[in-house]
Amino acid sequence: MATGKAPQPTYAEITRDIAATLGNPGKGYYALLTTAVVLFLAGAITVLLEVRYGLGLAGYRTPVFWGVYITTFVFWVGIAHSGTLISAILYLFRSAWRTAVYRTAEAMTVFAVLTAGLFPLIHVGRMWYAYWLIPYPNQRQLWVNFKSPLIWDVFAVSTYLTVSTLFLMVGLIPDIASLRDKATGWRKKLYQATALGWRGTDQQWRHYTKAYMYMAALATPLVLSVHSVVSWDFAMAIVPGWHATIFAPYFVAGAIYSGVAMVITLLVPIRKVFKLERYIHEDHFENLSKLMLLTGMIVAYAYVTEYFIAWYSGNPFEQASFWNRAFGDYWWATWTMLICNGLLPLFLWSRKIRRSIPALFVLSLFVNLGMWFERFVIIVVSLSFEYEPYAMGHYSATWADWLVLSGSFGWFFMWFLLFAKNFPTVSITEVKEVIPMPRKGGAH
Amino acid sequence: MTDGMDRRKFLKVLGVTGGGTAALAGCSTDDVAKLIPYMVPVEDQIPGVATYYASTCRGCAAGCGVHVKVREGRAVKLEGNPEAPINRGKLCARSQASLQATYHPDRNRSAMMRQGEGLAPAEWEAALAEVATRLQAAPAGSVWFMHGTQTGSLDALIGEFVTAIGGRRLVFEAFAHEAVRHASRETFGRDEVPLYRFADAQYILSFGADFLETFMSPVEYTRGFADAHGYRDGRMAKYVHIEPRMSGTAMSADEWIAPTPGSEGTLALAMAQVIVERGLGRPPADARSLRAALASFTPDLAAQATDIDAATITRLAQEFAAGPSVALPGGIGTQHADAHRTAAAVNVLNYVAGNIGHTVEYGHGLRQGDGYATLREFTVAAEAGSIQVLLIHDANPVHASPSALNVSGALGHIPFVASFSRFQDETSAWAHVVLPDHDAMEQWNDWQPRAGVQMLLQPAMAPVFDTRQTGDVLLDLSRRMGRTPRQATYKEYVQARWADLQRTLGDRAPFDTFWRNALQRGGVWTEARPATVRLAAGATRVTNPAWAPTEGQLTLIAYPSSTFYDGRDAHVPWLQELPDPVTKMTWGSWVEIHPDTADRFGIMEGDVVQVTSAQGTVAVPAYLYPGLRPDVVAMPLGQGHTAYTRYATGVGVNTWSLLPGEAAVFGGAQHYVSVSLTRTSRHERLAKTEGRNRQLGRGIAQAVTLGGIAHGALDHPFHVAHAAPVPEREEHLLDEVAAAQRRATDYGPYALRNTRWGMTIDLSRCTGCNACVAACSAENNVPYIGAEQVRRGRAMQWIRIERYFEGGEHGEPLETRFVPMLCQHCGNAPCEPVCPVFAAYHTPDGLNGQVYNRCVGTRYCGNNCPYKVRYFNWYDMSEPGAPKFAWPDPMHWMLNPDVTVRSRGVMEKCTFCVQRIRGAQHRAATEGRALVDGEVRTACQQTCPADAITFGNMMDPEAQVTRTAADPRGYRVLEGLNTKPAVTYLMKVRHLEEA
Amino acid sequence: MAKWVRPMAKASGVLMTGALLVVLVGAMQTSQTAPSATMQSFEPFQAPRDVDTTNLRGPRQPILYRHDIHAGQYQMDCRYCHGYVEVSSSPGLPSTAVCMGCHMVVQTQSPEVQKLAEAHNSGTPVEWVEVHELAQFVRFPHQRHVVAGQVACQECHGPVQEMVQVWQFSSLKMGWCLDCHKERGQTTDCTACHY
């Protein structure tokens, strides 16, 4: 479908251009990578300090027992979602435009889940016993409590990590193979290992496509299930502002919303740096932003519904809680969330903006910010204003919270940067699939 | 006890055999544990079993009897002695926390002598020799002995000692109630504070006496007050409090009347006038003689002076005369320059209402201290250089007296000062020799709180440090000075006096029997007959007191702290962290300002304010308190120590530095002073434990009026608006779930079948005194965490007294309600299903179990607990060497061996004292019987001075708790959430007519 | 303090112990009439006189106290030394005075007994090495198991009467506790032991 402003690339060019992205990195790349690693290390040291001295270093208090860490956990799980959506669901729907962007999205998914998975560990009081959340036979004859949504989380997140990783790897196989044949040195070894002996024979292709489709089918339900489960961490509790049936769809929509935003945030620089304008162009961004607009509207609707239900339920605790959100100590967080997620996406109704890459980039940043604050508002603000007036309390995050938060970004980008330099961020094979067959005797 | 074995090792060992003071560390990689037996078995000590010794609390002069719980030779908890006449088994917060002073890491560990600037440890021999020579060298009359209130043997011994060396003694007590005693001298010719019998009163009127906090005998008075004022089948006494500030005591009042500061006496006189004029009450014959004296105090005149309308005054007079009633004169908090007149007026009021001899008794010899004026004589003498040697015992005048008097300056003039202080405080800093006294837990002694009551102190354990009983030291000194006292040791001295006592009591039994019985009971007591008093000449000279602040300034009320008394308990970390009953502040000082006044000065809560009096200035954060007249500000005494252990030094400001130095007419210090406020640019986050002080209409603390009950208010009990009834079917399902849960874990003989432990708390008795909080901390090894962490909202107390305000705005009267909030042990506990590892779960006997060693620390339970009674260990308060270690050596010796000390990263909460429940069940099972009702008493219940708490098995229809819970006043907090709490609160009842 | 005072003191201690001993024996008589299964009946056997101490099981103790001789050969009741087992959560260890109660006269020549005597006279307690160590957040009420539960010492501590030097017979792990509790239909409630 790639409507060509640029002349149609040939197979050879595609392979060359994309393989070129794996060429020797420049200063900029190293600068980015170092920043990422430094941030990550700062976060890691903070966590070690908390293990030694206790979680008191972070801003937790009674009654706000969950804070920035769980907020960030939900944030990253959310980010992960669009990846699977774009690569799996759109694949099943045969929407060709995904080919250019799905690899980035998938990689993002894997690393986002990888990041999110750390937070439950960072957050618990006795990390060294976190394995007790895994049901396994032990001499103590103890078992886990399957009633607790946290146990569901354990399964949801670990499953998601496994499947999305597999999906990414499988998708990579043909590309890796074609790289393997050019690569030298340690990379060759890496590609040989990861290409799983791909030769590109008809039979392999037949199996491969089947397998890929099954994987896609397998991954699809996860898009809905994982974040639903995460949302139940809250919906299952009796905390005013949490205990709502709308949470699952609300969270899933929000997840995809933030995910797509993150995809844009990542694609724009990659496209520029790797000179992939010929493969990723406005059409792709426009489609992404349409998806963003859709999910954004769902999220905005959910906000409205929450307030409506709070009023309509006649439950004074619910009402007080939502009043406190909008006009209490944390009004600023709430309004940041409402503006970034509810108002700004309205710009996307204009085609001009949907096709303006700088505008989209800025917008996506705001959406990311807004979605982080959405979780902050749901978790912290609800907890700070619960049932017992005497026990209400104001939460303020500390350096430990912020360092771990930034550390998570460091960790995420570290992996992503490493990936981008060692594996094609745009699928060679699938891009080839969507361009018309080369004419006889054409350049090849 | 343990012949020559290292105590620490001993404790560690028993930590192992006795099973567990040590912190829970997954699997401990300690060095191999050693088991060290006694050399010779101690007959009354069995490892793993507690022994109780009867003794006496020495926190204040009240003389409450205690039972010291001793485990493996170490005192681990204090409980009230049920037989003791003063407290009847109850104790206050200060007493409950006092063990932290016994095991205080900063106690003086040995004798000390001055070396250069500071004091250095010294041999007792050398120290004693030094003091002896100094005493001998001193010319006659130049030796002063200053000590705190003493009664009984030590009082006598000091007396003998001082006369022998021809010295002078001075009994210093910061709160000597000089005004009340002076007034009693004038009106009745008796130099004492009367005893007030609340239990017999139907109408209680306090003119500023904080009788639930520091006034003479708080525990006894709380008990009496609760008995009178607690609601029982339609009846209760009415309590009206008259004071410009709503004190912690006033918070329990049905009616708080705030007159112009200092005018309380005028009100009392006006009431007396009404009573006499209208011939109300049952006045004694000679009461008429007051008629002339009172004639001028008409309600209308009083109305102008007091800012209370005449109608109210008349009403009060009528209600009061209807009796039986009791009126209390002002406490320390209202002791202004003219306070003796207030007290005299109140005496007259009591007299004309015929209360003297009934609810107000003289002849119990209640007096403490020589009064502030004598301290002034001391400073004068010292500055004149006529004091050569000063001995100081159990007194800290440098801190606990107006700085304007400059006691420290006086001490500087004294060549030689010897102190018996257990701690390095502001006064003993001036000492040349320190001869540290034993703690009350370690010594033989006796105490005579009042006529007819003789209490005993016995050493419940070996001394923690190398200290000596002051009595023994005095005997030793007099021997060194060439005299031969009749007894070799102080114990013998005490016994000799008790032998005399036995004779006076006409007890024929051999002394040993008498002595042993006394030791077992904690003392001997007989009912003293009150003296009959008649009006003295002074009574007819009553005049209205007057207090007027300097023009354009505010009146500062410097009131005694119910937590630190005069500051002597500021070194106890548990008390530092105990939220003040009124302000809920911890670890510091504050100035209470009325919101309107604050607006006038543009002050926000937490703004640091400069409070300036003629004597000095302090900078202290503002606390906005509606329970004040706008023309009054208030500050607590007791903080701002400059040297008093690591916990008190530099905490808060010393309010005494604002008070005038000169003594009032009646010989007491003045606690009212004019001040001006200036706002500074600084602001600080208050270290208070309260989130919001209004209920937001959620029915947490519920109350009805007496009139309301009469009009059937209890027929339709209060429901939170949203409390949607649970559909029949779901209700049914929930019950089935609960039943299944119980079946699944039915554990036969382990406990009574189908036990459901439950509790009731009667809010019409609770006075918010905090005793339960301190008792809980002591029983359950609850750590303190310090001001910064309290600011962060991480206080750990398992039970907290929630204090809510009602009204107080738009002219409606201000009402206070207390709710002791602890784990409700819900039947459908929201915390249980969300715990991923079953660390929070439901025990078969209906407890809401919390298994510390299983807890991973997800804190989901904390989020899901609507009552917010789960507390998380954000830091390691239990690991020696950790920055937040709460039990510095030797404080860890007081840890309860039956309760795990929680390490960082785990959730903890009230367990209904499960260790006591299991202990009782073990005992019962071993004796092959079932538990009986009342056998298990939780720590909070055991100590509650108001007896507001009952505990027991709700499944037992006969159990007291079951019967109490059936009271129509019963309600459960946040019932609408269907959590099925095990704690039933009985509504507070306000003695008001309107429904 | 004069030299002869200390021995006197010790002697008096021993006398006291003698008294205690009588009491204990009395207690044993009564408690044996009561259906107490504290001791399992087993064949009296002859403990080896000499043993090779180089590789005995269990931690090396400061004094080689022979449970096999005392409890096995001479059939002494466990409660004679561990006297608190029926009243307290901790069974208690014998004070050296209790040991000396017999060893003033019995086996005074044995080098191990002399170690004991030395310790007793010098007033330095013997530091026995703990064999059965429970995690410190576990409460184990001996009295309830022995009296109410009728559990014999040997069920957890193994054939102590045959041990030359005591070694840990049971794992003392939670699963091990639960097995027994389930077997006997006793509680498996967490707060029975953890609080």
PDB file of N, CA and C in Angstrom, chain A residues 224-278:
ATOM      1  N   LEU A 224      -5.662  -8.279  25.561  1.00  0.00           N
ATOM      2  CA  LEU A 224      -6.797  -7.931  26.419  1.00  0.00           C
ATOM      3  C   LEU A 224      -6.585  -8.435  27.845  1.00  0.00           C
ATOM      4  N   SER A 225      -6.081  -9.657  27.976  1.00  0.00           N
ATOM      5  CA  SER A 225      -6.060 -10.293  29.310  1.00  0.00           C
ATOM      6  C   SER A 225      -5.073  -9.599  30.247  1.00  0.00           C
ATOM      7  N   VAL A 226      -3.848  -9.406  29.778  1.00  0.00           N
ATOM      8  CA  VAL A 226      -2.810  -8.971  30.717  1.00  0.00           C
ATOM      9  C   VAL A 226      -3.208  -7.703  31.444  1.00  0.00           C
ATOM     10  N   HIS A 227      -3.590  -6.692  30.694  1.00  0.00           N
ATOM     11  CA  HIS A 227      -3.860  -5.447  31.394  1.00  0.00           C
ATOM     12  C   HIS A 227      -5.169  -5.494  32.158  1.00  0.00           C
ATOM     13  N   SER A 228      -6.079  -6.370  31.696  1.00  0.00           N
ATOM     14  CA  SER A 228      -7.285  -6.561  32.507  1.00  0.00           C
ATOM     15  C   SER A 228      -6.879  -7.051  33.886  1.00  0.00           C
ATOM     16  N   VAL A 229      -6.004  -8.069  33.909  1.00  0.00           N
ATOM     17  CA  VAL A 229      -5.574  -8.626  35.193  1.00  0.00           C
ATOM     18  C   VAL A 229      -4.922  -7.533  36.035  1.00  0.00           C
ATOM     19  N   VAL A 230      -4.018  -6.777  35.403  1.00  0.00           N
ATOM     20  CA  VAL A 230      -3.367  -5.705  36.158  1.00  0.00           C
ATOM     21  C   VAL A 230      -4.424  -4.765  36.739  1.00  0.00           C
ATOM     22  N   SER A 231      -5.436  -4.468  35.930  1.00  0.00           N
ATOM     23  CA  SER A 231      -6.456  -3.527  36.417  1.00  0.00           C
ATOM     24  C   SER A 231      -7.189  -4.117  37.624  1.00  0.00           C
ATOM     25  N   TRP A 232      -7.291  -5.431  37.674  1.00  0.00           N
ATOM     26  CA  TRP A 232      -8.020  -6.057  38.785  1.00  0.00           C
ATOM     27  C   TRP A 232      -7.270  -5.906  40.108  1.00  0.00           C
ATOM     28  N   ASP A 233      -5.963  -5.709  40.039  1.00  0.00           N
ATOM     29  CA  ASP A 233      -5.254  -5.382  41.288  1.00  0.00           C
ATOM     30  C   ASP A 233      -5.998  -4.283  42.014  1.00  0.00           C
ATOM     31  N   PHE A 234      -6.552  -3.387  41.251  1.00  0.00           N
ATOM     32  CA  PHE A 234      -7.243  -2.242  41.850  1.00  0.00           C
ATOM     33  C   PHE A 234      -8.735  -2.528  41.980  1.00  0.00           C
ATOM     34  N   ALA A 235      -9.317  -3.024  40.869  1.00  0.00           N
ATOM     35  CA  ALA A 235     -10.771  -3.189  40.862  1.00  0.00           C
ATOM     36  C   ALA A 235     -11.232  -4.136  41.963  1.00  0.00           C
ATOM     37  N   MET A 236     -10.372  -5.104  42.327  1.00  0.00           N
ATOM     38  CA  MET A 236     -10.785  -6.095  43.324  1.00  0.00           C
ATOM     39  C   MET A 236     -10.723  -5.527  44.746  1.00  0.00           C
ATOM     40  N   ALA A 237     -10.030  -4.400  44.927  1.00  0.00           N
ATOM     41  CA  ALA A 237      -9.913  -3.828  46.263  1.00  0.00           C
ATOM     42  C   ALA A 237     -11.107  -2.933  46.557  1.00  0.00           C
ATOM     43  N   ILE A 238     -11.307  -2.620  47.844  1.00  0.00           N
ATOM     44  CA  ILE A 238     -12.476  -1.814  48.205  1.00  0.00           C
ATOM     45  C   ILE A 238     -12.136  -0.328  48.317  1.00  0.00           C
ATOM     46  N   VAL A 239     -10.938   0.021  47.865  1.00  0.00           N
ATOM     47  CA  VAL A 239     -10.527   1.418  47.965  1.00  0.00           C
ATOM     48  C   VAL A 239     -11.423   2.290  47.089  1.00  0.00           C
ATOM     49  N   PRO A 240     -12.004   3.349  47.642  1.00  0.00           N
ATOM     50  CA  PRO A 240     -12.807   4.237  46.798  1.00  0.00           C
ATOM     51  C   PRO A 240     -11.941   4.786  45.665  1.00  0.00           C
ATOM     52  N   GLY A 241     -12.450   4.697  44.416  1.00  0.00           N
ATOM     53  CA  GLY A 241     -11.659   5.136  43.273  1.00  0.00           C
ATOM     54  C   GLY A 241     -10.991   3.963  42.575  1.00  0.00           C
ATOM     55  N   TRP A 242     -10.999   2.793  43.218  1.00  0.00           N
ATOM     56  CA  TRP A 242     -10.440   1.590  42.599  1.00  0.00           C
ATOM     57  C   TRP A 242     -11.554   0.610  42.239  1.00  0.00           C
ATOM     58  N   HIS A 243     -12.524   0.544  43.132  1.00  0.00           N
ATOM     59  CA  HIS A 243     -13.499  -0.543  43.093  1.00  0.00           C
ATOM     60  C   HIS A 243     -14.538  -0.279  42.003  1.00  0.00           C
ATOM     61  N   ALA A 244     -14.135  -0.472  40.727  1.00  0.00           N
ATOM     62  CA  ALA A 244     -15.055  -0.169  39.632  1.00  0.00           C
ATOM     63  C   ALA A 244     -14.948  -1.220  38.538  1.00  0.00           C
ATOM     64  N   THR A 245     -16.122  -1.589  37.944  1.00  0.00           N
ATOM     65  CA  THR A 245     -16.136  -2.644  36.927  1.00  0.00           C
ATOM     66  C   THR A 245     -15.563  -2.153  35.611  1.00  0.00           C
ATOM     67  N   ILE A 246     -15.482  -0.825  35.462  1.00  0.00           N
ATOM     68  CA  ILE A 246     -15.019  -0.304  34.173  1.00  0.00           C
ATOM     69  C   ILE A 246     -13.516  -0.508  34.003  1.00  0.00           C
ATOM     70  N   PHE A 247     -12.843  -0.901  35.090  1.00  0.00           N
ATOM     71  CA  PHE A 247     -11.384  -0.842  35.065  1.00  0.00           C
ATOM     72  C   PHE A 247     -10.735  -1.637  33.940  1.00  0.00           C
ATOM     73  N   ALA A 248     -11.206  -2.887  33.696  1.00  0.00           N
ATOM     74  CA  ALA A 248     -10.501  -3.704  32.692  1.00  0.00           C
ATOM     75  C   ALA A 248     -10.471  -3.021  31.327  1.00  0.00           C
ATOM     76  N   PRO A 249     -11.626  -2.750  30.723  1.00  0.00           N
ATOM     77  CA  PRO A 249     -11.574  -2.092  29.396  1.00  0.00           C
ATOM     78  C   PRO A 249     -10.850  -0.750  29.452  1.00  0.00           C
ATOM     79  N   TYR A 250     -11.080  -0.022  30.534  1.00  0.00           N
ATOM     80  CA  TYR A 250     -10.476   1.294  30.714  1.00  0.00           C
ATOM     81  C   TYR A 250      -8.959   1.163  30.674  1.00  0.00           C
ATOM     82  N   PHE A 251      -8.439   0.166  31.403  1.00  0.00           N
ATOM     83  CA  PHE A 251      -6.983   0.000  31.439  1.00  0.00           C
ATOM     84  C   PHE A 251      -6.447  -0.477  30.102  1.00  0.00           C
ATOM     85  N   VAL A 252      -7.161  -1.421  29.457  1.00  0.00           N
ATOM     86  CA  VAL A 252      -6.665  -1.942  28.189  1.00  0.00           C
ATOM     87  C   VAL A 252      -6.571  -0.807  27.171  1.00  0.00           C
ATOM     88  N   ALA A 253      -7.634  -0.022  27.093  1.00  0.00           N
ATOM     89  CA  ALA A 253      -7.611   1.105  26.153  1.00  0.00           C
ATOM     90  C   ALA A 253      -6.438   2.023  26.479  1.00  0.00           C
ATOM     91  N   GLY A 254      -6.331   2.338  27.773  1.00  0.00           N
ATOM     92  CA  GLY A 254      -5.246   3.229  28.193  1.00  0.00           C
ATOM     93  C   GLY A 254      -3.902   2.649  27.817  1.00  0.00           C
ATOM     94  N   ALA A 255      -3.781   1.329  27.987  1.00  0.00           N
ATOM     95  CA  ALA A 255      -2.505   0.681  27.699  1.00  0.00           C
ATOM     96  C   ALA A 255      -2.144   0.868  26.231  1.00  0.00           C
ATOM     97  N   ILE A 256      -3.086   0.543  25.368  1.00  0.00           N
ATOM     98  CA  ILE A 256      -2.792   0.653  23.936  1.00  0.00           C
ATOM     99  C   ILE A 256      -2.495   2.104  23.579  1.00  0.00           C
ATOM    100  N   TYR A 257      -3.293   2.976  24.181  1.00  0.00           N
ATOM    101  CA  TYR A 257      -3.104   4.427  23.959  1.00  0.00           C
ATOM    102  C   TYR A 257      -1.656   4.811  24.253  1.00  0.00           C
ATOM    103  N   SER A 258      -1.222   4.497  25.480  1.00  0.00           N
ATOM    104  CA  SER A 258       0.140   4.891  25.853  1.00  0.00           C
ATOM    105  C   SER A 258       1.145   4.140  24.991  1.00  0.00           C
ATOM    106  N   GLY A 259       0.823   2.865  24.660  1.00  0.00           N
ATOM    107  CA  GLY A 259       1.754   2.072  23.860  1.00  0.00           C
ATOM    108  C   GLY A 259       1.993   2.719  22.507  1.00  0.00           C
ATOM    109  N   VAL A 260       0.912   3.057  21.843  1.00  0.00           N
ATOM    110  CA  VAL A 260       1.052   3.661  20.513  1.00  0.00           C
ATOM    111  C   VAL A 260       1.871   4.949  20.634  1.00  0.00           C
ATOM    112  N   ALA A 261       1.551   5.725  21.672  1.00  0.00           N
ATOM    113  CA  ALA A 261       2.297   6.968  21.874  1.00  0.00           C
ATOM    114  C   ALA A 261       3.785   6.658  21.952  1.00  0.00           C
ATOM    115  N   MET A 262       4.119   5.612  22.724  1.00  0.00           N
ATOM    116  CA  MET A 262       5.526   5.281  22.898  1.00  0.00           C
ATOM    117  C   MET A 262       6.129   4.830  21.576  1.00  0.00           C
ATOM    118  N   VAL A 263       5.351   4.060  20.783  1.00  0.00           N
ATOM    119  CA  VAL A 263       5.857   3.639  19.481  1.00  0.00           C
ATOM    120  C   VAL A 263       6.248   4.866  18.665  1.00  0.00           C
ATOM    121  N   ILE A 264       5.362   5.856  18.641  1.00  0.00           N
ATOM    122  CA  ILE A 264       5.674   7.070  17.869  1.00  0.00           C
ATOM    123  C   ILE A 264       6.928   7.719  18.425  1.00  0.00           C
ATOM    124  N   THR A 265       6.963   7.824  19.772  1.00  0.00           N
ATOM    125  CA  THR A 265       8.142   8.460  20.397  1.00  0.00           C
ATOM    126  C   THR A 265       9.417   7.783  19.921  1.00  0.00           C
ATOM    127  N   LEU A 266       9.357   6.436  19.774  1.00  0.00           N
ATOM    128  CA  LEU A 266      10.568   5.711  19.374  1.00  0.00           C
ATOM    129  C   LEU A 266      10.802   5.799  17.869  1.00  0.00           C
ATOM    130  N   LEU A 267       9.730   5.666  17.066  1.00  0.00           N
ATOM    131  CA  LEU A 267       9.888   5.585  15.609  1.00  0.00           C
ATOM    132  C   LEU A 267      10.500   6.863  15.035  1.00  0.00           C
ATOM    133  N   VAL A 268      10.031   8.003  15.542  1.00  0.00           N
ATOM    134  CA  VAL A 268      10.455   9.269  14.929  1.00  0.00           C
ATOM    135  C   VAL A 268      11.982   9.388  14.915  1.00  0.00           C
ATOM    136  N   PRO A 269      12.641   9.255  16.056  1.00  0.00           N
ATOM    137  CA  PRO A 269      14.113   9.338  15.996  1.00  0.00           C
ATOM    138  C   PRO A 269      14.730   8.229  15.162  1.00  0.00           C
ATOM    139  N   ILE A 270      14.249   6.990  15.317  1.00  0.00           N
ATOM    140  CA  ILE A 270      14.848   5.883  14.561  1.00  0.00           C
ATOM    141  C   ILE A 270      14.812   6.193  13.070  1.00  0.00           C
ATOM    142  N   ARG A 271      13.642   6.626  12.626  1.00  0.00           N
ATOM    143  CA  ARG A 271      13.443   6.912  11.198  1.00  0.00           C
ATOM    144  C   ARG A 271      14.487   7.922  10.746  1.00  0.00           C
ATOM    145  N   LYS A 272      14.657   8.951  11.601  1.00  0.00           N
ATOM    146  CA  LYS A 272      15.597  10.005  11.231  1.00  0.00           C
ATOM    147  C   LYS A 272      17.029   9.445  11.219  1.00  0.00           C
ATOM    148  N   VAL A 273      17.416   8.865  12.362  1.00  0.00           N
ATOM    149  CA  VAL A 273      18.800   8.422  12.526  1.00  0.00           C
ATOM    150  C   VAL A 273      19.154   7.355  11.498  1.00  0.00           C
ATOM    151  N   PHE A 274      18.272   6.395  11.329  1.00  0.00           N
ATOM    152  CA  PHE A 274      18.586   5.275  10.418  1.00  0.00           C
ATOM    153  C   PHE A 274      18.194   5.578   8.974  1.00  0.00           C
ATOM    154  N   LYS A 275      17.738   6.797   8.720  1.00  0.00           N
ATOM    155  CA  LYS A 275      17.363   7.190   7.344  1.00  0.00           C
ATOM    156  C   LYS A 275      16.399   6.195   6.736  1.00  0.00           C
ATOM    157  N   LEU A 276      15.304   5.940   7.410  1.00  0.00           N
ATOM    158  CA  LEU A 276      14.342   4.960   6.897  1.00  0.00           C
ATOM    159  C   LEU A 276      13.121   5.647   6.320  1.00  0.00           C
ATOM    160  N   GLU A 277      13.305   6.953   5.959  1.00  0.00           N
ATOM    161  CA  GLU A 277      12.129   7.683   5.465  1.00  0.00           C
ATOM    162  C   GLU A 277      11.420   6.928   4.353  1.00  0.00           C
ATOM    163  N   ARG A 278      12.172   6.171   3.590  1.00  0.00           N
ATOM    164  CA  ARG A 278      11.529   5.501   2.443  1.00  0.00           C
ATOM    165  C   ARG A 278      10.605   4.385   2.889  1.00  0.00           C
TER     166      ARG A 278
END
